[in-house]
Backbone as a printed PyTorch tensor [residue, N CA C, xyz], in Angstrom:
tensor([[[ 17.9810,  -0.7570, -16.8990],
         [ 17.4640,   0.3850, -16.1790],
         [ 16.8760,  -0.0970, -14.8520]],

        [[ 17.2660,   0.8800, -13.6810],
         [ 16.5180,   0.3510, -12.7380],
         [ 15.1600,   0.5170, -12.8200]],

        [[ 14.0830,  -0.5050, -12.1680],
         [ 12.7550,  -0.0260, -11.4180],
         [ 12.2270,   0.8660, -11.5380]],

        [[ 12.9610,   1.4320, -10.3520],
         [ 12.5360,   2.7350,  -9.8030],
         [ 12.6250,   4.0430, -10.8090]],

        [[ 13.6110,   4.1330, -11.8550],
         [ 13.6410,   4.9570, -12.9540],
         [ 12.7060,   4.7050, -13.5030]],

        [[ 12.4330,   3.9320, -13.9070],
         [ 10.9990,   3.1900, -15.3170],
         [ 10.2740,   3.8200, -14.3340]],

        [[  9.7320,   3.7470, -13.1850],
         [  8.3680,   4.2440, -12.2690],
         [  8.6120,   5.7070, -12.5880]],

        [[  9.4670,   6.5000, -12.4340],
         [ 10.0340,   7.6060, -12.0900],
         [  9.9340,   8.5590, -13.6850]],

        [[ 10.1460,   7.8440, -14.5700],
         [ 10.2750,   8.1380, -15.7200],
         [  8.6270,   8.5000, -16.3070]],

        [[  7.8770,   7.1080, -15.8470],
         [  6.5990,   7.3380, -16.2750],
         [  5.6180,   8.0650, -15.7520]],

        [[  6.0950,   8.4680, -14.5840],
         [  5.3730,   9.0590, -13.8690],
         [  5.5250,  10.3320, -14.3550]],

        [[  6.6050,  11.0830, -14.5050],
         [  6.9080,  12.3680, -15.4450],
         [  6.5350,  12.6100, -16.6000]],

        [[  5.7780,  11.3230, -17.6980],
         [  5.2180,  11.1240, -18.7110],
         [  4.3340,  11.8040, -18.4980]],

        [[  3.4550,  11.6880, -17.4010],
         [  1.7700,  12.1490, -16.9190],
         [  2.0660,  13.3230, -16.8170]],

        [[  3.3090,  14.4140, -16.4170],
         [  3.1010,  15.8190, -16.3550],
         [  3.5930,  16.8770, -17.5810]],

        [[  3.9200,  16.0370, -18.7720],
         [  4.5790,  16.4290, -19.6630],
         [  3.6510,  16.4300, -20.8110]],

        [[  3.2660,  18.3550, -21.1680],
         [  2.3120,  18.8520, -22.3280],
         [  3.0760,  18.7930, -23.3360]],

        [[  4.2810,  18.8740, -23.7820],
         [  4.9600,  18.4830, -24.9190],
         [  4.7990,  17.5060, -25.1400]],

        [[  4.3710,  16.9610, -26.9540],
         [  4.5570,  15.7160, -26.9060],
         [  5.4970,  14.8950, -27.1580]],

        [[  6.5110,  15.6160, -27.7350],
         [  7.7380,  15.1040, -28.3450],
         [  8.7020,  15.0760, -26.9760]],

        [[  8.7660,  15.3940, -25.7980],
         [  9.2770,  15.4560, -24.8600],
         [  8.3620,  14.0710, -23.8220]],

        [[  7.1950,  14.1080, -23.7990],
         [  6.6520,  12.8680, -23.0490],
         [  6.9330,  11.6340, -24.0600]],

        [[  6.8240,  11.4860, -25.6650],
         [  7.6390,  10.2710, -26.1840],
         [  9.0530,  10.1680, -25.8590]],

        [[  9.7950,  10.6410, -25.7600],
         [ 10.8920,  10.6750, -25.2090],
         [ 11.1430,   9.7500, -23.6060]],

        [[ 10.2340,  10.3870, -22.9970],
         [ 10.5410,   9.7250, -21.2830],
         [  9.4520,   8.5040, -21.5540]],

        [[  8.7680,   8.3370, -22.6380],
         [  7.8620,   6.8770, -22.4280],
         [  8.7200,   5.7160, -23.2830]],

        [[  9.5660,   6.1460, -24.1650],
         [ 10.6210,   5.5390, -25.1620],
         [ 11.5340,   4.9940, -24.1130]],

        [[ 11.7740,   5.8670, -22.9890],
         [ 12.4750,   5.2080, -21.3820],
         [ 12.1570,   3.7410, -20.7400]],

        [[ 10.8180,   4.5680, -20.8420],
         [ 10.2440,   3.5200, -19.9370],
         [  9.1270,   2.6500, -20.2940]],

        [[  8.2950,   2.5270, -21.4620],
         [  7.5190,   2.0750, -21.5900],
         [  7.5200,   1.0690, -22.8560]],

        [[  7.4270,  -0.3410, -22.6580],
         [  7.2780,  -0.8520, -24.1820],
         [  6.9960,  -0.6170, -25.4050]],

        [[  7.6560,  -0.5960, -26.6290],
         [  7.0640,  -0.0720, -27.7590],
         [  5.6140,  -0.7630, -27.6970]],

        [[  5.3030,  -1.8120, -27.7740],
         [  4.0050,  -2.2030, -28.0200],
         [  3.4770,  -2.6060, -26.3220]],

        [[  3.9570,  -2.0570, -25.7940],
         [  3.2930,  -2.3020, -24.0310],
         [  1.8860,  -1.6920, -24.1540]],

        [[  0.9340,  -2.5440, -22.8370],
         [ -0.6280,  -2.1970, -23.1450],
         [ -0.7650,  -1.2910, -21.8710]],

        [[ -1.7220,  -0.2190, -21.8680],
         [ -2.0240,   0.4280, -20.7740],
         [ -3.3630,   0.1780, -21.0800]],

        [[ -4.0950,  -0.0840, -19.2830],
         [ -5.5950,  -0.4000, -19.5420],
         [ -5.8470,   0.0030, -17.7410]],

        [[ -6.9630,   1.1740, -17.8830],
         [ -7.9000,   1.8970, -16.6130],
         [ -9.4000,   1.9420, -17.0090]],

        [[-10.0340,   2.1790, -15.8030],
         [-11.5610,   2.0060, -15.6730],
         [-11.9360,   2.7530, -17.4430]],

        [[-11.3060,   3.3290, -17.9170],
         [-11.9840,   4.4170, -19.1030],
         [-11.2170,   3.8590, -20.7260]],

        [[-10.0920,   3.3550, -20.3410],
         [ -9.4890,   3.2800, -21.5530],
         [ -8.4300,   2.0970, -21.8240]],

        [[ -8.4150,   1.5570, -22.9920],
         [ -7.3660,   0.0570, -23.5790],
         [ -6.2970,   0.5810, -24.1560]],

        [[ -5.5040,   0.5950, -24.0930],
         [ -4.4830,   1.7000, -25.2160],
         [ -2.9090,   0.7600, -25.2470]],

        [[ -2.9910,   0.4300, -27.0520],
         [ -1.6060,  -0.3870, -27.3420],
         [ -0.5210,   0.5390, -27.6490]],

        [[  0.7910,   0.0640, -27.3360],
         [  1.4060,   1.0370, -28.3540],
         [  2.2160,   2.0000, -27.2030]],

        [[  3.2670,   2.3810, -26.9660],
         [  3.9660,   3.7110, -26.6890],
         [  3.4530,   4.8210, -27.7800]],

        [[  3.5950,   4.8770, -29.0060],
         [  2.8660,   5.8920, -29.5270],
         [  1.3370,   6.5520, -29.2090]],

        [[  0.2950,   5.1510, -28.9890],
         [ -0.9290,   5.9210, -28.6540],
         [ -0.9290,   5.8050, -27.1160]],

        [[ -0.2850,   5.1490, -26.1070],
         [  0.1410,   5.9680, -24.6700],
         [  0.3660,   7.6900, -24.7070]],

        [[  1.4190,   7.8110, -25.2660],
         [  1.5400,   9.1490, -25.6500],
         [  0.5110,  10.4940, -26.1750]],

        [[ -0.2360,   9.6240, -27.4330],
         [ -1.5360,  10.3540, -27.4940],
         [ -2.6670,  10.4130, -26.8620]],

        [[ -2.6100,   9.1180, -25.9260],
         [ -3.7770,   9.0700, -25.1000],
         [ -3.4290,  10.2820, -23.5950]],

        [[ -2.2620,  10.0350, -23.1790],
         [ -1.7070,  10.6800, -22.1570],
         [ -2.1640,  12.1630, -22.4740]],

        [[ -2.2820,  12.7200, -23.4850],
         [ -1.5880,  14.3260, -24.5920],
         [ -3.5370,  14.4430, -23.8390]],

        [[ -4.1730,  13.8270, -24.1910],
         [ -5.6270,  13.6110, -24.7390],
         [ -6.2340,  14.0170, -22.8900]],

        [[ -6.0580,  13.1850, -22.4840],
         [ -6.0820,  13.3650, -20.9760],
         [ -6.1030,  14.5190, -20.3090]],

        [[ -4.5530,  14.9540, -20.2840],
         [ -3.8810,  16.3050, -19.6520],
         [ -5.1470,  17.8350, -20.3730]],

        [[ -5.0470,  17.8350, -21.6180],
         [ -5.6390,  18.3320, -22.1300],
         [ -7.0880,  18.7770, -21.9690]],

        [[ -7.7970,  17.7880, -21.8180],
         [ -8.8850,  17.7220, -21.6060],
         [ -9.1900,  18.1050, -19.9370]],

        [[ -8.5980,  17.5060, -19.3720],
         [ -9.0120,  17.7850, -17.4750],
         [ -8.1450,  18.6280, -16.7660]],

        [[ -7.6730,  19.8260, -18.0180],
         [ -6.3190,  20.8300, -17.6210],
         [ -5.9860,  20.4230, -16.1340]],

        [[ -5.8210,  19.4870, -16.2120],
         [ -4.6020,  18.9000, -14.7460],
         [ -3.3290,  17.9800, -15.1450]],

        [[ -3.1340,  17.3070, -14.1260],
         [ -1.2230,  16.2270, -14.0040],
         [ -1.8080,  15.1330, -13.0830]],

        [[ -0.9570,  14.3280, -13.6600],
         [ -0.8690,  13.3230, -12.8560],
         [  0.4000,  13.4940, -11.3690]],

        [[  0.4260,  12.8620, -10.5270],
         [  0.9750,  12.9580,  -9.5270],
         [  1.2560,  11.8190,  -8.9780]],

        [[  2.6070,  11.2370,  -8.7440],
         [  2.4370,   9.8060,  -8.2370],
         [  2.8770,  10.2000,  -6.8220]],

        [[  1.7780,   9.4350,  -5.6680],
         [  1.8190,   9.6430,  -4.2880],
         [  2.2550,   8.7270,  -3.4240]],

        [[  2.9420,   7.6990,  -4.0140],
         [  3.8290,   6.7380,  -3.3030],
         [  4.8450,   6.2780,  -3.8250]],

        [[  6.1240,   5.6350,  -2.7640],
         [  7.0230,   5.4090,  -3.3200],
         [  6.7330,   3.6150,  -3.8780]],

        [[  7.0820,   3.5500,  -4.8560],
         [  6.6160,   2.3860,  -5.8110],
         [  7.0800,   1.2270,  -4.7010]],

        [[  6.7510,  -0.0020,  -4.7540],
         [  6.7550,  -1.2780,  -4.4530],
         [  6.8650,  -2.2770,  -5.2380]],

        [[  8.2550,  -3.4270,  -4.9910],
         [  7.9080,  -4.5430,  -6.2280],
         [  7.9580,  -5.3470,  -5.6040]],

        [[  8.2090,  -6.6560,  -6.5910],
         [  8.3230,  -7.8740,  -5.8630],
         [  8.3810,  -8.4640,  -7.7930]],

        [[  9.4300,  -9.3100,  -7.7390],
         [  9.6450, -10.3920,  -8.9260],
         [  9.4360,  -9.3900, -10.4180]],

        [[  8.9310,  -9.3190, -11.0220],
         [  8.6520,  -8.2030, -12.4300],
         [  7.7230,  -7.3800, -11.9440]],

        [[  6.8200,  -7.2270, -10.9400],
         [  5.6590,  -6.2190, -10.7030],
         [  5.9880,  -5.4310,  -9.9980]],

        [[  5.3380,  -4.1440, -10.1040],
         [  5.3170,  -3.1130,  -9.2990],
         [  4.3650,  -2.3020,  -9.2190]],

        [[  4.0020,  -1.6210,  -8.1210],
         [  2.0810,  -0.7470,  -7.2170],
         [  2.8160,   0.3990,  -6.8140]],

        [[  2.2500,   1.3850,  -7.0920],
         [  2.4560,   2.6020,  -6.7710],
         [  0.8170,   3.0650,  -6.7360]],

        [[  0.5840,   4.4130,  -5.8190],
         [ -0.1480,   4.9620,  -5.6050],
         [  0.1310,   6.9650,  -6.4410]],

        [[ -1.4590,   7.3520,  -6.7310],
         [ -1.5860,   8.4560,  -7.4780],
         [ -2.3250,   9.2820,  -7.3560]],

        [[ -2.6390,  10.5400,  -8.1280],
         [ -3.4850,  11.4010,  -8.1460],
         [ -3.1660,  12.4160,  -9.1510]],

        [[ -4.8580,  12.6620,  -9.3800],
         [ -4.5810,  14.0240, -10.3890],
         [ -5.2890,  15.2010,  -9.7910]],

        [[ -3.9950,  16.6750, -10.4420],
         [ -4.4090,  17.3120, -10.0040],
         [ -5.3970,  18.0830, -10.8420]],

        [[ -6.4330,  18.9640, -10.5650],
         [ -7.1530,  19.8340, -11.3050],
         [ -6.4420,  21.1590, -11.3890]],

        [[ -7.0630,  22.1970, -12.4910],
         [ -6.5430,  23.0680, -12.2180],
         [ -6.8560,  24.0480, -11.2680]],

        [[ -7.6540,  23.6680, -10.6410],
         [ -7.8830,  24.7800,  -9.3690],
         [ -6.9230,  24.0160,  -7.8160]],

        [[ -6.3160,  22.9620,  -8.1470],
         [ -5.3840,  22.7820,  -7.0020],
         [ -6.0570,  21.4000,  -6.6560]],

        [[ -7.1060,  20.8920,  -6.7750],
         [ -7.8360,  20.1970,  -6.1950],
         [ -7.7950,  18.6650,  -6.5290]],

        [[ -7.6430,  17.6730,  -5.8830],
         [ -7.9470,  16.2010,  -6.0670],
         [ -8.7980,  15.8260,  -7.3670]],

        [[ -8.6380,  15.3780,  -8.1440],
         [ -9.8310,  15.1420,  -9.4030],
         [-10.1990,  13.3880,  -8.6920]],

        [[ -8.8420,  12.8900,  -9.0030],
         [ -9.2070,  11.2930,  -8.8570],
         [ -7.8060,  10.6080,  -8.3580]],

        [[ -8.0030,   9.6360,  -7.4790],
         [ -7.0580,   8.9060,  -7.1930],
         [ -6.5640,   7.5700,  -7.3680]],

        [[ -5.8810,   6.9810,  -7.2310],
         [ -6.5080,   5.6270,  -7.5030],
         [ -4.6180,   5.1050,  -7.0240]],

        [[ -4.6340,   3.8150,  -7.9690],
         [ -3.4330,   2.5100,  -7.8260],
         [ -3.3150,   2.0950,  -9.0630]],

        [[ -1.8900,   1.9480,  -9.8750],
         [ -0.9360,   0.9960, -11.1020],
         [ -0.6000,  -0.1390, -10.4050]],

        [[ -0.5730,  -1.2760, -10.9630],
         [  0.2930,  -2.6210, -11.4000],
         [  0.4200,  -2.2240, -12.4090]],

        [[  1.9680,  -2.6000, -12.7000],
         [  2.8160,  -2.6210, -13.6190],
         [  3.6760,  -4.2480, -13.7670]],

        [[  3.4640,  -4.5170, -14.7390],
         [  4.6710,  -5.7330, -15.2410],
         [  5.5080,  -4.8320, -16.2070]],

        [[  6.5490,  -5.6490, -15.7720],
         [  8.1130,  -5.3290, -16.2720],
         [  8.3030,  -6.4160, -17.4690]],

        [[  9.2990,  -5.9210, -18.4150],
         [  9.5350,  -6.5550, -19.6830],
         [ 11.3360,  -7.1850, -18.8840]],

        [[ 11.9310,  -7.8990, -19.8430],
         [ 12.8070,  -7.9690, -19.5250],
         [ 13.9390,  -6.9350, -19.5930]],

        [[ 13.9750,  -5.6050, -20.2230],
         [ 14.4830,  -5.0070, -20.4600],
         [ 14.0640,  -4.1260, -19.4130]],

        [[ 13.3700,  -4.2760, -18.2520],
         [ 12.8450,  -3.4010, -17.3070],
         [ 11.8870,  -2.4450, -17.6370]],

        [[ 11.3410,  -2.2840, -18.7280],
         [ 10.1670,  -1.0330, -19.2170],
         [  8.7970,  -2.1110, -18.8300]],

        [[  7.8330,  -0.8180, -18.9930],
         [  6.6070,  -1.3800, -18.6650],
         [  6.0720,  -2.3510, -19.8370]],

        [[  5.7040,  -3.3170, -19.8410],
         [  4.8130,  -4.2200, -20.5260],
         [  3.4690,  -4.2470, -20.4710]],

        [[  2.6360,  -4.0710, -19.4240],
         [  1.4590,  -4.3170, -18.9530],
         [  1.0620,  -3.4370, -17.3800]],

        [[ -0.0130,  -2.2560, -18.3760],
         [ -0.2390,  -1.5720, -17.0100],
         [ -1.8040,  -1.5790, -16.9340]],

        [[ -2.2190,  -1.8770, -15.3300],
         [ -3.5380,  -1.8350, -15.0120],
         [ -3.7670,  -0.5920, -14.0130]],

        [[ -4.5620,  -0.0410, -14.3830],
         [ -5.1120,   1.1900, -13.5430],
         [ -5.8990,   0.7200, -12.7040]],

        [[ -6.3130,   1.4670, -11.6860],
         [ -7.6170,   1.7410, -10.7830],
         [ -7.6210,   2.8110, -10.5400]],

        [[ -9.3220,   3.2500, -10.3850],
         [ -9.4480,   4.6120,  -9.9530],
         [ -9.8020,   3.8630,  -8.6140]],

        [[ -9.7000,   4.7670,  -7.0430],
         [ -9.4650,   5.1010,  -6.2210],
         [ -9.2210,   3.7720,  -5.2310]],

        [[-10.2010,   3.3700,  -4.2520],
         [ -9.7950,   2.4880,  -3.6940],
         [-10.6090,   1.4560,  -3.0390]],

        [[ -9.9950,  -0.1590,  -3.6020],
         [-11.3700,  -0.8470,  -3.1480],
         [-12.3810,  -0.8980,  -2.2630]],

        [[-13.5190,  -1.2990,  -2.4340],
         [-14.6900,  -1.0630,  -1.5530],
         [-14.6630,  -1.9400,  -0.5320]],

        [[-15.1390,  -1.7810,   0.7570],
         [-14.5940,  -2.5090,   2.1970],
         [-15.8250,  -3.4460,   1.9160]],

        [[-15.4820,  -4.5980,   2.7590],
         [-16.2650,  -5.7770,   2.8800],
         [-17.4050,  -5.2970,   3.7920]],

        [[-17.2910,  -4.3120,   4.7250],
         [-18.0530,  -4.5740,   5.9060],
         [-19.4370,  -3.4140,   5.1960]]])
């Protein structure tokens, strides 16, 4: 699979309230036992990705939104994001690293919420 699908794929994970339809596009793209880890949460497993994702949407009736076109270099890849609220509005933004498995799905994802703090 290319890259850019696995990015593309997971990123559609984040807007998908079905759950049997977001396992589906994370079964795409995401390791069965691949780790996702952000400022709030550790989560093993494509299965509890899925429930954690379900858990999310749910709770902050918004989507995720990916706001850049992804970037790699060797197995990694940075893309930029955002969620929306339901009144239209910015909730939080932030940046993924992603490592790639050899099979091209995600292995290892690190979140950030928004964007590092300047030196000056």
């Amino acid at each position: 699979m290319e890259w850019q699908q696995t990015i593309a794929d997971y990123g559609a994970s984040w807007q998908e309230t079905a759950p049997d339809k977001r396992l589906v596009l994370l079964t795409k793209c995401f390791a069965e036992n691949g780790r996702y880890v952000d400022p709030t949460a550790e989560v093993n497993g494509r299965v509890n990705l899925c429930d954690h994702i379900g858990e999310v949407l749910q709770s902050s009736g918004g989507r995720v939104e990916l706001t850049s076109e992804p970037s790699n270099h060797h197995d990694v890849v940075h893309f930029t994001w955002h969620m929306i609220g339901p009144d239209g509005g910015i909730v939080v933004s932030g940046h993924d690293f992603v490592r790639l498995d050899a099979e091209g799905k995600i292995s290892d994802l690190a979140g950030f919420f928004g964007d590092p703090a300047s030196l000056n």
